[in-house]
PDB file of C-alpha atoms in Angstrom:
ATOM      1  CA  THR A   1     176.481 411.536  95.005  1.00  0.00           C
ATOM      2  CA  SER A   2     178.156 414.090  97.269  1.00  0.00           C
ATOM      3  CA  VAL A   3     181.559 415.547  98.080  1.00  0.00           C
ATOM      4  CA  PRO A   4     181.089 417.567 101.291  1.00  0.00           C
ATOM      5  CA  VAL A   5     184.761 418.667 101.492  1.00  0.00           C
ATOM      6  CA  LYS A   6     186.750 421.186  99.492  1.00  0.00           C
ATOM      7  CA  ASP A   7     190.269 421.082  98.109  1.00  0.00           C
ATOM      8  CA  PHE A   8     192.971 421.476 100.786  1.00  0.00           C
ATOM      9  CA  SER A   9     190.455 421.299 103.691  1.00  0.00           C
ATOM     10  CA  GLU A  10     191.416 420.169 107.171  1.00  0.00           C
ATOM     11  CA  VAL A  11     189.643 416.908 108.061  1.00  0.00           C
ATOM     12  CA  LYS A  12     189.227 414.750 111.122  1.00  0.00           C
ATOM     13  CA  GLN A  13     189.493 410.973 111.217  1.00  0.00           C
ATOM     14  CA  GLY A  14     186.164 409.416 110.160  1.00  0.00           C
ATOM     15  CA  GLN A  15     184.890 412.573 108.481  1.00  0.00           C
ATOM     16  CA  ILE A  16     182.953 411.907 105.263  1.00  0.00           C
ATOM     17  CA  LEU A  17     184.950 412.860 102.183  1.00  0.00           C
ATOM     18  CA  ALA A  18     182.586 411.550  99.492  1.00  0.00           C
ATOM     19  CA  THR A  19     179.561 409.328  99.075  1.00  0.00           C
ATOM     20  CA  ILE A  20     178.922 406.932  96.235  1.00  0.00           C
ATOM     21  CA  ASP A  21     175.421 406.064  95.046  1.00  0.00           C
ATOM     22  CA  SER A  22     174.508 403.239  97.422  1.00  0.00           C
ATOM     23  CA  ARG A  23     171.235 402.060  95.845  1.00  0.00           C
ATOM     24  CA  ILE A  24     172.795 399.102  94.024  1.00  0.00           C
ATOM     25  CA  TYR A  25     174.777 398.091  97.103  1.00  0.00           C
ATOM     26  CA  ALA A  26     171.722 398.424  99.366  1.00  0.00           C
ATOM     27  CA  ALA A  27     169.738 396.254  96.939  1.00  0.00           C
ATOM     28  CA  ARG A  28     172.512 393.667  96.988  1.00  0.00           C
ATOM     29  CA  VAL A  29     172.371 393.623 100.796  1.00  0.00           C
ATOM     30  CA  GLU A  30     168.606 393.024 100.659  1.00  0.00           C
ATOM     31  CA  GLN A  31     169.102 390.326  98.043  1.00  0.00           C
ATOM     32  CA  ALA A  32     171.762 388.644 100.205  1.00  0.00           C
ATOM     33  CA  LYS A  33     169.447 388.814 103.230  1.00  0.00           C
ATOM     34  CA  ALA A  34     166.672 387.162 101.237  1.00  0.00           C
ATOM     35  CA  ASN A  35     169.066 384.478 100.011  1.00  0.00           C
ATOM     36  CA  LEU A  36     170.229 383.833 103.580  1.00  0.00           C
ATOM     37  CA  ALA A  37     166.620 383.553 104.752  1.00  0.00           C
ATOM     38  CA  ALA A  38     165.890 381.068 101.951  1.00  0.00           C
ATOM     39  CA  GLN A  39     168.945 378.989 102.856  1.00  0.00           C
ATOM     40  CA  ILE A  40     167.970 378.961 106.538  1.00  0.00           C
ATOM     41  CA  ALA A  41     164.419 377.940 105.578  1.00  0.00           C
ATOM     42  CA  SER A  42     165.800 375.057 103.510  1.00  0.00           C
ATOM     43  CA  LEU A  43     167.920 373.929 106.457  1.00  0.00           C
ATOM     44  CA  THR A  44     164.936 374.150 108.807  1.00  0.00           C
ATOM     45  CA  ASN A  45     162.832 372.221 106.301  1.00  0.00           C
ATOM     46  CA  SER A  46     165.517 369.533 106.224  1.00  0.00           C
ATOM     47  CA  GLN A  47     165.386 369.213 110.000  1.00  0.00           C
ATOM     48  CA  GLN A  48     161.588 368.896 109.883  1.00  0.00           C
ATOM     49  CA  SER A  49     161.871 366.375 107.069  1.00  0.00           C
ATOM     50  CA  GLN A  50     164.196 364.268 109.211  1.00  0.00           C
ATOM     51  CA  ARG A  51     161.747 364.318 112.126  1.00  0.00           C
ATOM     52  CA  SER A  52     158.912 363.338 109.781  1.00  0.00           C
ATOM     53  CA  ARG A  53     160.868 360.451 108.298  1.00  0.00           C
ATOM     54  CA  GLU A  54     161.900 359.266 111.761  1.00  0.00           C
ATOM     55  CA  ALA A  55     158.230 359.266 112.767  1.00  0.00           C
ATOM     56  CA  SER A  56     157.461 357.169 109.680  1.00  0.00           C
ATOM     57  CA  LEU A  57     160.084 354.687 110.851  1.00  0.00           C
ATOM     58  CA  THR A  58     158.105 354.199 114.048  1.00  0.00           C
ATOM     59  CA  GLY A  59     155.028 353.342 111.991  1.00  0.00           C
ATOM     60  CA  GLN A  60     157.084 350.999 109.836  1.00  0.00           C
ATOM     61  CA  SER A  61     158.407 349.244 112.944  1.00  0.00           C
ATOM     62  CA  ALA A  62     154.819 348.736 114.072  1.00  0.00           C
ATOM     63  CA  ALA A  63     153.968 347.346 110.617  1.00  0.00           C
ATOM     64  CA  ILE A  64     156.815 344.818 110.980  1.00  0.00           C
ATOM     65  CA  ALA A  65     155.504 343.732 114.385  1.00  0.00           C
ATOM     66  CA  SER A  66     151.987 343.372 113.000  1.00  0.00           C
ATOM     67  CA  ALA A  67     153.193 341.381 109.989  1.00  0.00           C
ATOM     68  CA  LYS A  68     155.218 339.084 112.269  1.00  0.00           C
ATOM     69  CA  ALA A  69     152.159 338.505 114.452  1.00  0.00           C
ATOM     70  CA  GLN A  70     150.137 337.586 111.360  1.00  0.00           C
ATOM     71  CA  LEU A  71     152.950 335.246 110.310  1.00  0.00           C
ATOM     72  CA  VAL A  72     152.893 333.469 113.685  1.00  0.00           C
ATOM     73  CA  LYS A  73     149.134 332.982 113.330  1.00  0.00           C
ATOM     74  CA  ALA A  74     149.518 331.722 109.752  1.00  0.00           C
ATOM     75  CA  GLN A  75     152.252 329.286 110.826  1.00  0.00           C
ATOM     76  CA  ALA A  76     150.029 327.931 113.617  1.00  0.00           C
ATOM     77  CA  ASP A  77     147.116 327.624 111.192  1.00  0.00           C
ATOM     78  CA  MET A  78     149.363 325.771 108.750  1.00  0.00           C
ATOM     79  CA  LYS A  79     150.537 323.369 111.441  1.00  0.00           C
ATOM     80  CA  ARG A  80     146.931 322.566 112.343  1.00  0.00           C
ATOM     81  CA  ALA A  81     145.940 322.285 108.682  1.00  0.00           C
ATOM     82  CA  ARG A  82     148.701 319.722 107.989  1.00  0.00           C
ATOM     83  CA  ALA A  83     147.377 317.518 110.746  1.00  0.00           C
ATOM     84  CA  LEU A  84     143.754 317.956 109.649  1.00  0.00           C
ATOM     85  CA  VAL A  85     144.385 317.316 105.954  1.00  0.00           C
ATOM     86  CA  ALA A  86     146.288 314.131 106.817  1.00  0.00           C
ATOM     87  CA  ASP A  87     143.247 312.623 108.538  1.00  0.00           C
ATOM     88  CA  GLY A  88     140.779 314.085 105.999  1.00  0.00           C
ATOM     89  CA  SER A  89     139.149 316.599 108.378  1.00  0.00           C
ATOM     90  CA  ILE A  90     139.699 319.452 105.887  1.00  0.00           C
ATOM     91  CA  SER A  91     139.805 319.456 102.114  1.00  0.00           C
ATOM     92  CA  GLU A  92     142.872 320.022  99.963  1.00  0.00           C
ATOM     93  CA  ARG A  93     141.290 323.310  98.927  1.00  0.00           C
ATOM     94  CA  GLU A  94     141.146 324.528 102.545  1.00  0.00           C
ATOM     95  CA  PHE A  95     144.733 323.355 103.032  1.00  0.00           C
ATOM     96  CA  ASP A  96     145.832 325.298  99.930  1.00  0.00           C
ATOM     97  CA  GLN A  97     144.096 328.409 101.243  1.00  0.00           C
ATOM     98  CA  THR A  98     145.913 328.073 104.551  1.00  0.00           C
ATOM     99  CA  ARG A  99     149.236 327.630 102.734  1.00  0.00           C
ATOM    100  CA  ALA A 100     148.484 330.725 100.602  1.00  0.00           C
ATOM    101  CA  ALA A 101     147.734 332.707 103.773  1.00  0.00           C
ATOM    102  CA  LEU A 102     151.083 331.574 105.215  1.00  0.00           C
ATOM    103  CA  LEU A 103     152.950 332.651 102.082  1.00  0.00           C
ATOM    104  CA  ALA A 104     151.137 335.995 102.106  1.00  0.00           C
ATOM    105  CA  ALA A 105     152.072 336.519 105.761  1.00  0.00           C
ATOM    106  CA  GLN A 106     155.725 335.725 104.981  1.00  0.00           C
ATOM    107  CA  ALA A 107     155.655 338.199 102.103  1.00  0.00           C
ATOM    108  CA  SER A 108     154.057 340.837 104.340  1.00  0.00           C
ATOM    109  CA  VAL A 109     156.914 340.528 106.826  1.00  0.00           C
ATOM    110  CA  GLN A 110     159.477 340.931 104.032  1.00  0.00           C
ATOM    111  CA  GLN A 111     157.587 343.876 102.587  1.00  0.00           C
ATOM    112  CA  ALA A 112     157.352 345.602 105.983  1.00  0.00           C
ATOM    113  CA  GLN A 113     161.072 345.037 106.595  1.00  0.00           C
ATOM    114  CA  ALA A 114     161.932 346.415 103.156  1.00  0.00           C
ATOM    115  CA  ALA A 115     159.759 349.496 103.773  1.00  0.00           C
ATOM    116  CA  HIS A 116     161.533 350.021 107.081  1.00  0.00           C
ATOM    117  CA  GLU A 117     164.929 349.813 105.356  1.00  0.00           C
ATOM    118  CA  VAL A 118     163.797 352.340 102.756  1.00  0.00           C
ATOM    119  CA  GLY A 119     162.668 354.594 105.602  1.00  0.00           C
ATOM    120  CA  GLN A 120     166.071 354.307 107.277  1.00  0.00           C
ATOM    121  CA  GLN A 121     167.757 355.228 103.996  1.00  0.00           C
ATOM    122  CA  ASP A 122     165.446 358.242 103.672  1.00  0.00           C
ATOM    123  CA  VAL A 123     166.546 359.459 107.105  1.00  0.00           C
ATOM    124  CA  ARG A 124     170.206 358.964 106.168  1.00  0.00           C
ATOM    125  CA  SER A 125     169.689 360.872 102.907  1.00  0.00           C
ATOM    126  CA  VAL A 126     168.227 363.824 104.774  1.00  0.00           C
ATOM    127  CA  ILE A 127     171.133 363.805 107.222  1.00  0.00           C
ATOM    128  CA  VAL A 128     173.730 363.594 104.441  1.00  0.00           C
ATOM    129  CA  GLY A 129     172.018 366.399 102.513  1.00  0.00           C
ATOM    130  CA  ARG A 130     172.088 368.632 105.560  1.00  0.00           C
ATOM    131  CA  GLY A 131     175.835 369.230 105.164  1.00  0.00           C
ATOM    132  CA  GLY A 132     175.226 370.886 101.820  1.00  0.00           C
ATOM    133  CA  LEU A 133     172.397 372.959 103.241  1.00  0.00           C
ATOM    134  CA  GLU A 134     174.554 374.097 106.166  1.00  0.00           C
ATOM    135  CA  ALA A 135     177.283 375.066 103.690  1.00  0.00           C
ATOM    136  CA  GLY A 136     174.655 376.983 101.721  1.00  0.00           C
ATOM    137  CA  VAL A 137     173.704 378.931 104.843  1.00  0.00           C
ATOM    138  CA  GLU A 138     177.348 379.785 105.524  1.00  0.00           C
ATOM    139  CA  GLY A 139     177.845 380.802 101.896  1.00  0.00           C
ATOM    140  CA  ALA A 140     174.782 383.049 102.071  1.00  0.00           C
ATOM    141  CA  ARG A 141     176.099 384.615 105.287  1.00  0.00           C
ATOM    142  CA  ALA A 142     179.402 385.317 103.546  1.00  0.00           C
ATOM    143  CA  GLN A 143     177.579 386.880 100.580  1.00  0.00           C
ATOM    144  CA  LEU A 144     175.624 389.086 102.963  1.00  0.00           C
ATOM    145  CA  HIS A 145     178.814 390.146 104.700  1.00  0.00           C
ATOM    146  CA  LEU A 146     180.449 391.034 101.375  1.00  0.00           C
ATOM    147  CA  ALA A 147     177.373 393.006 100.297  1.00  0.00           C
ATOM    148  CA  GLU A 148     177.430 394.898 103.619  1.00  0.00           C
ATOM    149  CA  ILE A 149     181.125 395.700 103.077  1.00  0.00           C
ATOM    150  CA  ASP A 150     180.358 397.051  99.597  1.00  0.00           C
ATOM    151  CA  LEU A 151     177.522 399.151 101.023  1.00  0.00           C
ATOM    152  CA  ALA A 152     179.760 400.500 103.784  1.00  0.00           C
ATOM    153  CA  ASN A 153     182.382 401.362 101.173  1.00  0.00           C
ATOM    154  CA  SER A 154     179.904 403.688  99.461  1.00  0.00           C
ATOM    155  CA  ILE A 155     180.833 406.238 102.137  1.00  0.00           C
ATOM    156  CA  ILE A 156     184.470 407.342 101.887  1.00  0.00           C
ATOM    157  CA  ARG A 157     185.858 408.621 105.169  1.00  0.00           C
ATOM    158  CA  ALA A 158     189.123 410.216 106.185  1.00  0.00           C
ATOM    159  CA  PRO A 159     191.387 407.490 107.588  1.00  0.00           C
ATOM    160  CA  VAL A 160     193.249 409.963 109.855  1.00  0.00           C
ATOM    161  CA  ASP A 161     193.263 413.632 110.854  1.00  0.00           C
ATOM    162  CA  GLY A 162     195.016 415.797 108.275  1.00  0.00           C
ATOM    163  CA  GLN A 163     194.803 418.142 105.344  1.00  0.00           C
ATOM    164  CA  LEU A 164     193.499 417.152 101.950  1.00  0.00           C
ATOM    165  CA  SER A 165     195.263 417.946  98.762  1.00  0.00           C
ATOM    166  CA  GLU A 166     193.224 418.621  95.671  1.00  0.00           C
ATOM    167  CA  VAL A 167     190.073 416.488  95.791  1.00  0.00           C
ATOM    168  CA  GLY A 168     190.019 414.524  92.561  1.00  0.00           C
ATOM    169  CA  VAL A 169     186.316 413.743  92.506  1.00  0.00           C
ATOM    170  CA  ARG A 170     183.329 416.050  92.102  1.00  0.00           C
ATOM    171  CA  ASN A 171     179.634 415.628  92.723  1.00  0.00           C
ATOM    172  CA  GLY A 172     178.109 413.641  89.855  1.00  0.00           C
ATOM    173  CA  ALA A 173     181.398 412.074  88.742  1.00  0.00           C
ATOM    174  CA  TYR A 174     181.553 408.367  87.916  1.00  0.00           C
ATOM    175  CA  VAL A 175     183.902 406.500  90.262  1.00  0.00           C
TER     176      VAL A 175
END
């Protein structure tokens, strides 16, 4: 896009010799920045997801405790019902209902424990997935760095003080 020096000119270290159209490289830098931001957002979302799943585990632990309390009550009711059905104080139907309540309470405990295990696995999955997300952030940082290098290379500078020979590029040339 420009060649501000002439053939056989004296130049100082760092002086601009030529500039290359930087629009594509600047766009790539912006694209890499956006990609990095998206990767960081995904990582942050993963951290929030872990906290949310850990909070769910607390609720699942409470559900286990509640189910166990219901089981204790159902076991006590069943013990009383066995004694009462033996002497005819309650009907077989009432005894069957008490037994059904006991079985339901046992199933509730198992269900709550299974839900808790699923919750623990969800937390582990989030933690395991985080390694890939962290690698994605590092990869996006590397892409940004490479794009910034390409953008910086769109300005060609004299590496040292000296005299140029014939400048082989002209304004408007494709390089």
